[in-house]
Coordinates of C-alpha atoms in Angstrom, one line a residue:
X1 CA -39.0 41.3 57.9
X2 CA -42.7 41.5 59.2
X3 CA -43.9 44.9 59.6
X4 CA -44.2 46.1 62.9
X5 CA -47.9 46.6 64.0
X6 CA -48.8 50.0 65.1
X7 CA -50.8 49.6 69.1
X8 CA -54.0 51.7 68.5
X9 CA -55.0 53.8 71.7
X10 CA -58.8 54.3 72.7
X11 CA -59.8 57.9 73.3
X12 CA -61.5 58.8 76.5
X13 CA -64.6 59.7 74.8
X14 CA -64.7 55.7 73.7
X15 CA -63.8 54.8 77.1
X16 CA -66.1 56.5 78.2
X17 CA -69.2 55.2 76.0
X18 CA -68.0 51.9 77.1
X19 CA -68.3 52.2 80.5
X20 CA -71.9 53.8 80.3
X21 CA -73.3 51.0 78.1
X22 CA -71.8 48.8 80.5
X23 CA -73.4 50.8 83.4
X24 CA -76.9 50.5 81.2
X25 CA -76.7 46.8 81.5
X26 CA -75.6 45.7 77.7
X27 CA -73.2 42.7 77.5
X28 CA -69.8 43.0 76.9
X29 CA -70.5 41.4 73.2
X30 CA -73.0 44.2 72.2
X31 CA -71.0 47.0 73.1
X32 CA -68.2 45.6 71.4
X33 CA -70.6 45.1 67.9
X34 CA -71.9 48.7 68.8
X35 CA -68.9 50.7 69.3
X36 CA -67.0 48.8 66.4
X37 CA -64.1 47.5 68.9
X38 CA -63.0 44.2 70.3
X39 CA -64.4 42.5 72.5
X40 CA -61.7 42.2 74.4
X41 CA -60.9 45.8 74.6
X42 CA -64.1 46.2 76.3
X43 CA -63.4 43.8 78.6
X44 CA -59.9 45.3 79.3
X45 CA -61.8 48.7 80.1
X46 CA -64.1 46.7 82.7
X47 CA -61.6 45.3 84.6
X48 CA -59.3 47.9 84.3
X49 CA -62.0 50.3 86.2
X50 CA -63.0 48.0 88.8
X51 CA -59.3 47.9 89.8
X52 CA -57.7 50.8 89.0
X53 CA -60.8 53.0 89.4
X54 CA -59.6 54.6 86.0
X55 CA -59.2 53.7 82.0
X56 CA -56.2 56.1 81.7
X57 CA -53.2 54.7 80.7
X58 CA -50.9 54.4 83.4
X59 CA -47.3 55.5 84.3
X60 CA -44.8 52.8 84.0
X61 CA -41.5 51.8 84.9
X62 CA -40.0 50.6 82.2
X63 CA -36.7 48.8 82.4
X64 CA -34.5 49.9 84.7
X65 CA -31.4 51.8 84.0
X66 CA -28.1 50.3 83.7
X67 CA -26.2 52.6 84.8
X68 CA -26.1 55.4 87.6
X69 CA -26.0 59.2 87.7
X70 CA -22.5 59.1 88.7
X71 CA -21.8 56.3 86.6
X72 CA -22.8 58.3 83.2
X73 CA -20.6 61.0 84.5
X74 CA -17.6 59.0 84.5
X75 CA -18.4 58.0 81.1
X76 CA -18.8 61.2 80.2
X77 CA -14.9 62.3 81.5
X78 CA -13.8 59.6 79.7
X79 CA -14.9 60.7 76.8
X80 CA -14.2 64.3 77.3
X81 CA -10.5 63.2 78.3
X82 CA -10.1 61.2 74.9
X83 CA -12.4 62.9 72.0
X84 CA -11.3 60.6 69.8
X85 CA -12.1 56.8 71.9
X86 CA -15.1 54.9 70.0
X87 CA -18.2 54.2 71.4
X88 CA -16.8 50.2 71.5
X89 CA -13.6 51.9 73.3
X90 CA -15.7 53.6 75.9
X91 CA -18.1 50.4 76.8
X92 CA -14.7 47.7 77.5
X93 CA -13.1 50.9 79.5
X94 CA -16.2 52.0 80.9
X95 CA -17.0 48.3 81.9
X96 CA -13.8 47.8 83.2
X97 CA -13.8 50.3 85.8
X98 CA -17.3 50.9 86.7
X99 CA -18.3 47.1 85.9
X100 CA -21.6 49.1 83.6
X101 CA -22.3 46.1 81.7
X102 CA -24.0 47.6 78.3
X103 CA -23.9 47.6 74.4
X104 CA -21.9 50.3 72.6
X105 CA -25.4 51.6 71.6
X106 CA -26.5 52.3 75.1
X107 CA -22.9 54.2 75.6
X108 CA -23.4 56.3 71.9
X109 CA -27.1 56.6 74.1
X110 CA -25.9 58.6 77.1
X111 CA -23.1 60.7 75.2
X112 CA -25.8 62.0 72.9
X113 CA -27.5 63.1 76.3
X114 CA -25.2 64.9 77.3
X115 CA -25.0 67.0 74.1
X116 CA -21.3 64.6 72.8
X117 CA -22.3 63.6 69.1
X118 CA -19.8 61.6 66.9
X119 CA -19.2 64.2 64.3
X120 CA -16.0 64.0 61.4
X121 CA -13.1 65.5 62.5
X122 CA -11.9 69.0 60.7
X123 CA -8.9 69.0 58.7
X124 CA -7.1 71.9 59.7
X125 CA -2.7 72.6 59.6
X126 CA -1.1 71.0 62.6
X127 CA -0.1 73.5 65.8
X128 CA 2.8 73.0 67.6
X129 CA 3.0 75.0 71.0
X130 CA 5.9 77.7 69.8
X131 CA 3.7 78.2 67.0
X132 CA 0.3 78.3 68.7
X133 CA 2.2 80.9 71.1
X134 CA 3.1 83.5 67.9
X135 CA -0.3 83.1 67.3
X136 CA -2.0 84.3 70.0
X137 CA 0.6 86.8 70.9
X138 CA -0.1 88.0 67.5
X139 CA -4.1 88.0 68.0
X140 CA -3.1 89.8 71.3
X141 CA -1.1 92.7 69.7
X142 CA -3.9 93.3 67.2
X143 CA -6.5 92.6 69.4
X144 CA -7.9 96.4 69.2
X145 CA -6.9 96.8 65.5
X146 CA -10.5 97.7 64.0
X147 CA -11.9 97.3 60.1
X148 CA -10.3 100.8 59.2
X149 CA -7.0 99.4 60.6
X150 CA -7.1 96.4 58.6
X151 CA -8.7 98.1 55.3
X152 CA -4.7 99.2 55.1
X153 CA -3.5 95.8 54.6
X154 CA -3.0 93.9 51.3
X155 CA -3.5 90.4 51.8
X156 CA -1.6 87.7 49.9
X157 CA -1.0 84.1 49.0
X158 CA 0.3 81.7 46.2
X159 CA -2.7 78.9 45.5
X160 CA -2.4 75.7 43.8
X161 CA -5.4 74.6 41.5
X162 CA -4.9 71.3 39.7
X163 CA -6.7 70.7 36.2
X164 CA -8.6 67.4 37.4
X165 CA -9.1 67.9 41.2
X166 CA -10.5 64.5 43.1
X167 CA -13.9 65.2 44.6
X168 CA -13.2 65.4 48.5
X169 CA -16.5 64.0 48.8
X170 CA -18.5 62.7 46.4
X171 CA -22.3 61.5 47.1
X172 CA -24.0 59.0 44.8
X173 CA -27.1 56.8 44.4
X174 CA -26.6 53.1 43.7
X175 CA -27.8 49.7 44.2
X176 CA -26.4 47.3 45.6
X177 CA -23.7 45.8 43.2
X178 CA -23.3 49.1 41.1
X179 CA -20.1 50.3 43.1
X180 CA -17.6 49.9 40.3
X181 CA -20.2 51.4 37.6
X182 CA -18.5 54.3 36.0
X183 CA -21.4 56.6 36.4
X184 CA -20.7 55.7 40.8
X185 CA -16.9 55.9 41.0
X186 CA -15.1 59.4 41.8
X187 CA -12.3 59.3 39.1
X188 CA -8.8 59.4 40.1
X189 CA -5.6 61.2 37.7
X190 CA -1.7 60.6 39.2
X191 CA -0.9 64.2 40.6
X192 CA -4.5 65.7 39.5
X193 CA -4.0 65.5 35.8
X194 CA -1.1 68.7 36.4
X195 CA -1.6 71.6 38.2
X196 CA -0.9 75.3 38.0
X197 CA 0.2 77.6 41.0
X198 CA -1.2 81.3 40.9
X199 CA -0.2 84.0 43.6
X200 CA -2.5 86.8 44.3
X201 CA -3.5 89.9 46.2
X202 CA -6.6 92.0 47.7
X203 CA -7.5 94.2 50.3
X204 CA -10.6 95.7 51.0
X205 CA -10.3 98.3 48.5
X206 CA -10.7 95.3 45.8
X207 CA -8.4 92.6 44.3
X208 CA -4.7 93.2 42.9
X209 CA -3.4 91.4 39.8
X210 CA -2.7 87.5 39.8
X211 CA 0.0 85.8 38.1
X212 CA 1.3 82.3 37.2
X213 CA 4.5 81.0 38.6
X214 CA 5.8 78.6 36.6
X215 CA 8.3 75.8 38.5
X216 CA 9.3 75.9 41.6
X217 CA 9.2 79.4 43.9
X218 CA 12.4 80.6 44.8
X219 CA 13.6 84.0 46.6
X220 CA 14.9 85.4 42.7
X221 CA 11.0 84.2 41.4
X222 CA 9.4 85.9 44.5
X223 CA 10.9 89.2 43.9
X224 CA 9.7 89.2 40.4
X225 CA 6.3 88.6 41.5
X226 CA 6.6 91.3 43.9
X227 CA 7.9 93.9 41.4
X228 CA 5.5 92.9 38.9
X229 CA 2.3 92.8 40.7
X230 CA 2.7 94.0 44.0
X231 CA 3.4 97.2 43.1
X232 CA 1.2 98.2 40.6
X233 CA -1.5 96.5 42.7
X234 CA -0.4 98.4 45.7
X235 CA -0.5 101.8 44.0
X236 CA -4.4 100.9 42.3
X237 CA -5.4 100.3 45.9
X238 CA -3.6 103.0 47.7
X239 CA -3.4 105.7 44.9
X240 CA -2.5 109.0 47.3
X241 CA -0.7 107.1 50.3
X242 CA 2.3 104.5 51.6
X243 CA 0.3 104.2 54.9
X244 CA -0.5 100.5 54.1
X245 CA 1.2 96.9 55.2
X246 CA 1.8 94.0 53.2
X247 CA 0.5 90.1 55.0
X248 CA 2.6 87.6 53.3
X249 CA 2.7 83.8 55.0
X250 CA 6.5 82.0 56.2
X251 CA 7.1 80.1 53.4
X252 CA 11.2 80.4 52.9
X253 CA 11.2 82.2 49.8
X254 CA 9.1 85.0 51.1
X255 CA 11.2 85.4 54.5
X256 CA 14.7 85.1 52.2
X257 CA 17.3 88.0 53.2
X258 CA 17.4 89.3 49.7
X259 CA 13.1 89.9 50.1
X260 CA 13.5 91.4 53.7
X261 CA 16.1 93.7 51.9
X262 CA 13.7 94.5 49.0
X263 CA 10.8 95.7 51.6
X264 CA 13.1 97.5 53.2
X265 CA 14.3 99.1 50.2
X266 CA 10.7 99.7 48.6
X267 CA 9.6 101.0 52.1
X268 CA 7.0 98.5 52.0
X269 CA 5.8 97.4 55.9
X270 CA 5.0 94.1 56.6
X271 CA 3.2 92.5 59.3
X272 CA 4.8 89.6 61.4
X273 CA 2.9 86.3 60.3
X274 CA 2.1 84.0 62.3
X275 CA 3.3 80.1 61.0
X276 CA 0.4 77.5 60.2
X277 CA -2.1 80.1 60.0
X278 CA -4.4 80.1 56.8
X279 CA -7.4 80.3 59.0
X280 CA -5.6 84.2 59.6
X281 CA -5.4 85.2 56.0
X282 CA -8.9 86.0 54.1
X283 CA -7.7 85.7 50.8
X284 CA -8.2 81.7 51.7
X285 CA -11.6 82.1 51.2
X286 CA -11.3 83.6 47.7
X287 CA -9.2 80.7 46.6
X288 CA -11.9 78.4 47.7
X289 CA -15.1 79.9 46.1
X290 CA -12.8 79.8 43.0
X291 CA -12.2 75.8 43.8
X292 CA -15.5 75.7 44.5
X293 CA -16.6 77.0 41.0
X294 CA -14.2 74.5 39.5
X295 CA -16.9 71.5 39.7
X296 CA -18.9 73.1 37.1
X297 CA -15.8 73.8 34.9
X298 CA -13.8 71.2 33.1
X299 CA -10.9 72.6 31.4
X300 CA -8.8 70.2 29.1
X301 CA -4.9 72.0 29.6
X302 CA -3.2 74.3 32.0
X303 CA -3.8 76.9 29.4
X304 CA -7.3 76.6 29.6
X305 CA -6.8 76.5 33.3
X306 CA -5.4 79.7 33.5
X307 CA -7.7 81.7 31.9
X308 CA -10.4 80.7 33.8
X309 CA -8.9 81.5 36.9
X310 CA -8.1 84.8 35.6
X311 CA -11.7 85.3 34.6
X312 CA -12.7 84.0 38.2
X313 CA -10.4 86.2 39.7
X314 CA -11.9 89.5 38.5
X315 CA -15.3 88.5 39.3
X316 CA -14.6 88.9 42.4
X317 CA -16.3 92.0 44.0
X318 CA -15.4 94.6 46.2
X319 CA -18.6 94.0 48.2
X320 CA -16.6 90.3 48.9
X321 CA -13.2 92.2 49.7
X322 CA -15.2 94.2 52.0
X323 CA -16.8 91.5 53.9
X324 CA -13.8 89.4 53.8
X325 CA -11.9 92.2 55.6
X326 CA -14.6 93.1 58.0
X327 CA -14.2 89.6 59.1
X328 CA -10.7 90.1 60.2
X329 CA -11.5 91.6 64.1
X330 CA -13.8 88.6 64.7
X331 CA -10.9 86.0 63.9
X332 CA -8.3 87.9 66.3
X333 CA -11.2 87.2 68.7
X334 CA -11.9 83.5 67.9
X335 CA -7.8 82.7 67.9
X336 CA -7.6 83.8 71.3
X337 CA -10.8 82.5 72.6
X338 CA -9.7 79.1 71.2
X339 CA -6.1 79.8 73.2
X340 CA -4.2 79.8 69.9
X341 CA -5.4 76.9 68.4
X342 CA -6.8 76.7 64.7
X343 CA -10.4 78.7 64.3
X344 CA -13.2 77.9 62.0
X345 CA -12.1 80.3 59.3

């Protein structure tokens, strides 16, 4: 492909030497030798004065727009109606009812003006509308709750790391060709290679204990984890008081009669959880700096496994607690802002 020549402009100053050694009487040839230009180019100048009246570089036109003001406003609707139509999508519909005859560049063209980029979409747990209503009744009724409110809670979640996790996604160099090179491909294992499932605690006081639960979580499991590690966790981070509550997510084992009866009979307070909401519960973002950390770490077995996410685990400061709590009032705010619906946390 020929390289596209670059159109050199004249500065006034050279215009302006042109026209004087014009004025002075020298041919159009001599003061193209003298000021090192085209002939042409001075030529351009002359006539361009005698015209004009002017060297400047004048205003124009350029091609005219194929579309209207009011036509890029429908376009814009009908793209604000349907985020997820294609540029292509827009132009046939857009063409079909305002008869805008353009390419699906010119349509990507006016969305981008009005501030609509094509951006991925962000994978976040489907809401339905019962569930987007507990959540923003439950933003609602802790609406005014404030950091020292929420320092009394002791977050918790179970986790599932897997030993060879698939790079969600995974940039490389190549050349054309080298797609199927080893060094280029993002290595698959059926069902990650195994997997371990780890439940764990914190609150802004610092992190609780983490254990392993083997198989498949059950209500009799559950209470075992709670009697285990709830408890001495709770007592570390609340030495001289019972004034705290304990966040655990809906999952049926943790909502089982014979758990409710356990709270109730260890005088342990819960709060009322909200379905579909991991973007609610901080301790989210611990499990994903320990993910995170996993790239650099390549353990061979689930034993292995383990005790680096134990050693993970109690790196974690108190200084990230903190912040992680502190964070709490601000996602009350963005779930009801956002009418429910999931947040960026």
């Amino acid at each position: 492909m020929p390289k596209e020549l670059k159109r050199k402009v004249l500065s006034e100053e050279k215009k302006g030497s042109i026209l004087a050694l014009l004025a002075e009487g020298y041919s159009e040839r001599r003061v193209a030798s003298f000021l090192k230009i085209s002939k042409m180019t001075v030529h351009k100048n002359k006539v361009k004065q005698h015209t004009l009246g002017t060297t400047k570089l004048q205003t124009g036109r350029g091609r005219k727009r194929l579309s209207t003001d009011q036509d890029d406003r429908q376009l814009i609707r009908m793209s604000l109606s349907n985020h997820r139509m294609t540029s292509s999508d827009l132009q046939k519909e857009w063409q079909t009812t305002s008869g805008v005859k353009c390419t699906a560049r010119t349509v990507r063209n006016r969305l981008l003006g009005a501030g609509l980029k094509s951006c991925k979409a962000r994978k976040k747990p489907f809401i339905n509308e019962k569930q987007r209503r507990a959540r923003l009744r439950f933003a609602k009724d802790h609406k005014d709750w404030t950091v020292e409110d929420w320092s009394k809670v002791i977050f918790s979640d179970e986790s599932n790391f897997q030993l060879c996790p698939t790079p969600g996604r995974l940039m490389v160099r190549r050349r054309p060709g080298e797609a199927y090179k080893p060094q280029c491909l993002a290595p698959t294992v059926k069902c990650g290679g195994g997997s371990v499932m780890i439940w764990g605690c914190f609150s802004k006081a610092g992190i609780g204990q983490i254990c392993l639960c083997e198989g498949r979580m059950n209500q009799a499991k559950y209470k075992v984890v709670l009697e285990e590690n709830l408890l001495p966790s709770a007592l570390t981070m609340f030495p001289n008081s019972e004034d705290w509550f304990f966040q655990q997510d809906n999952a049926p084992c943790h909502t089982a009669r014979s758990i409710k009866v356990w709270m109730e009979d260890h005088q342990i307070k819960t709060l009322s959880w909200p379905a579909q909401s991991p973007d609610l519960n901080p301790i989210e973002n611990l499990w994903n700096v320990i993910k995170r950390k996993m790239d650099g770490h390549k353990p061979s077995n689930k034993a292995e496994l383990l005790e680096f996410l134990r050693q993970e685990w109690h790196k974690v400061t108190q200084h990230q607690c903190e912040r992680l709590v502190e964070s709490m009032p601000r996602r009350m705010k963005a779930v009801l802002e956002n009418q429910g619906y999931s947040t960026k946390y």
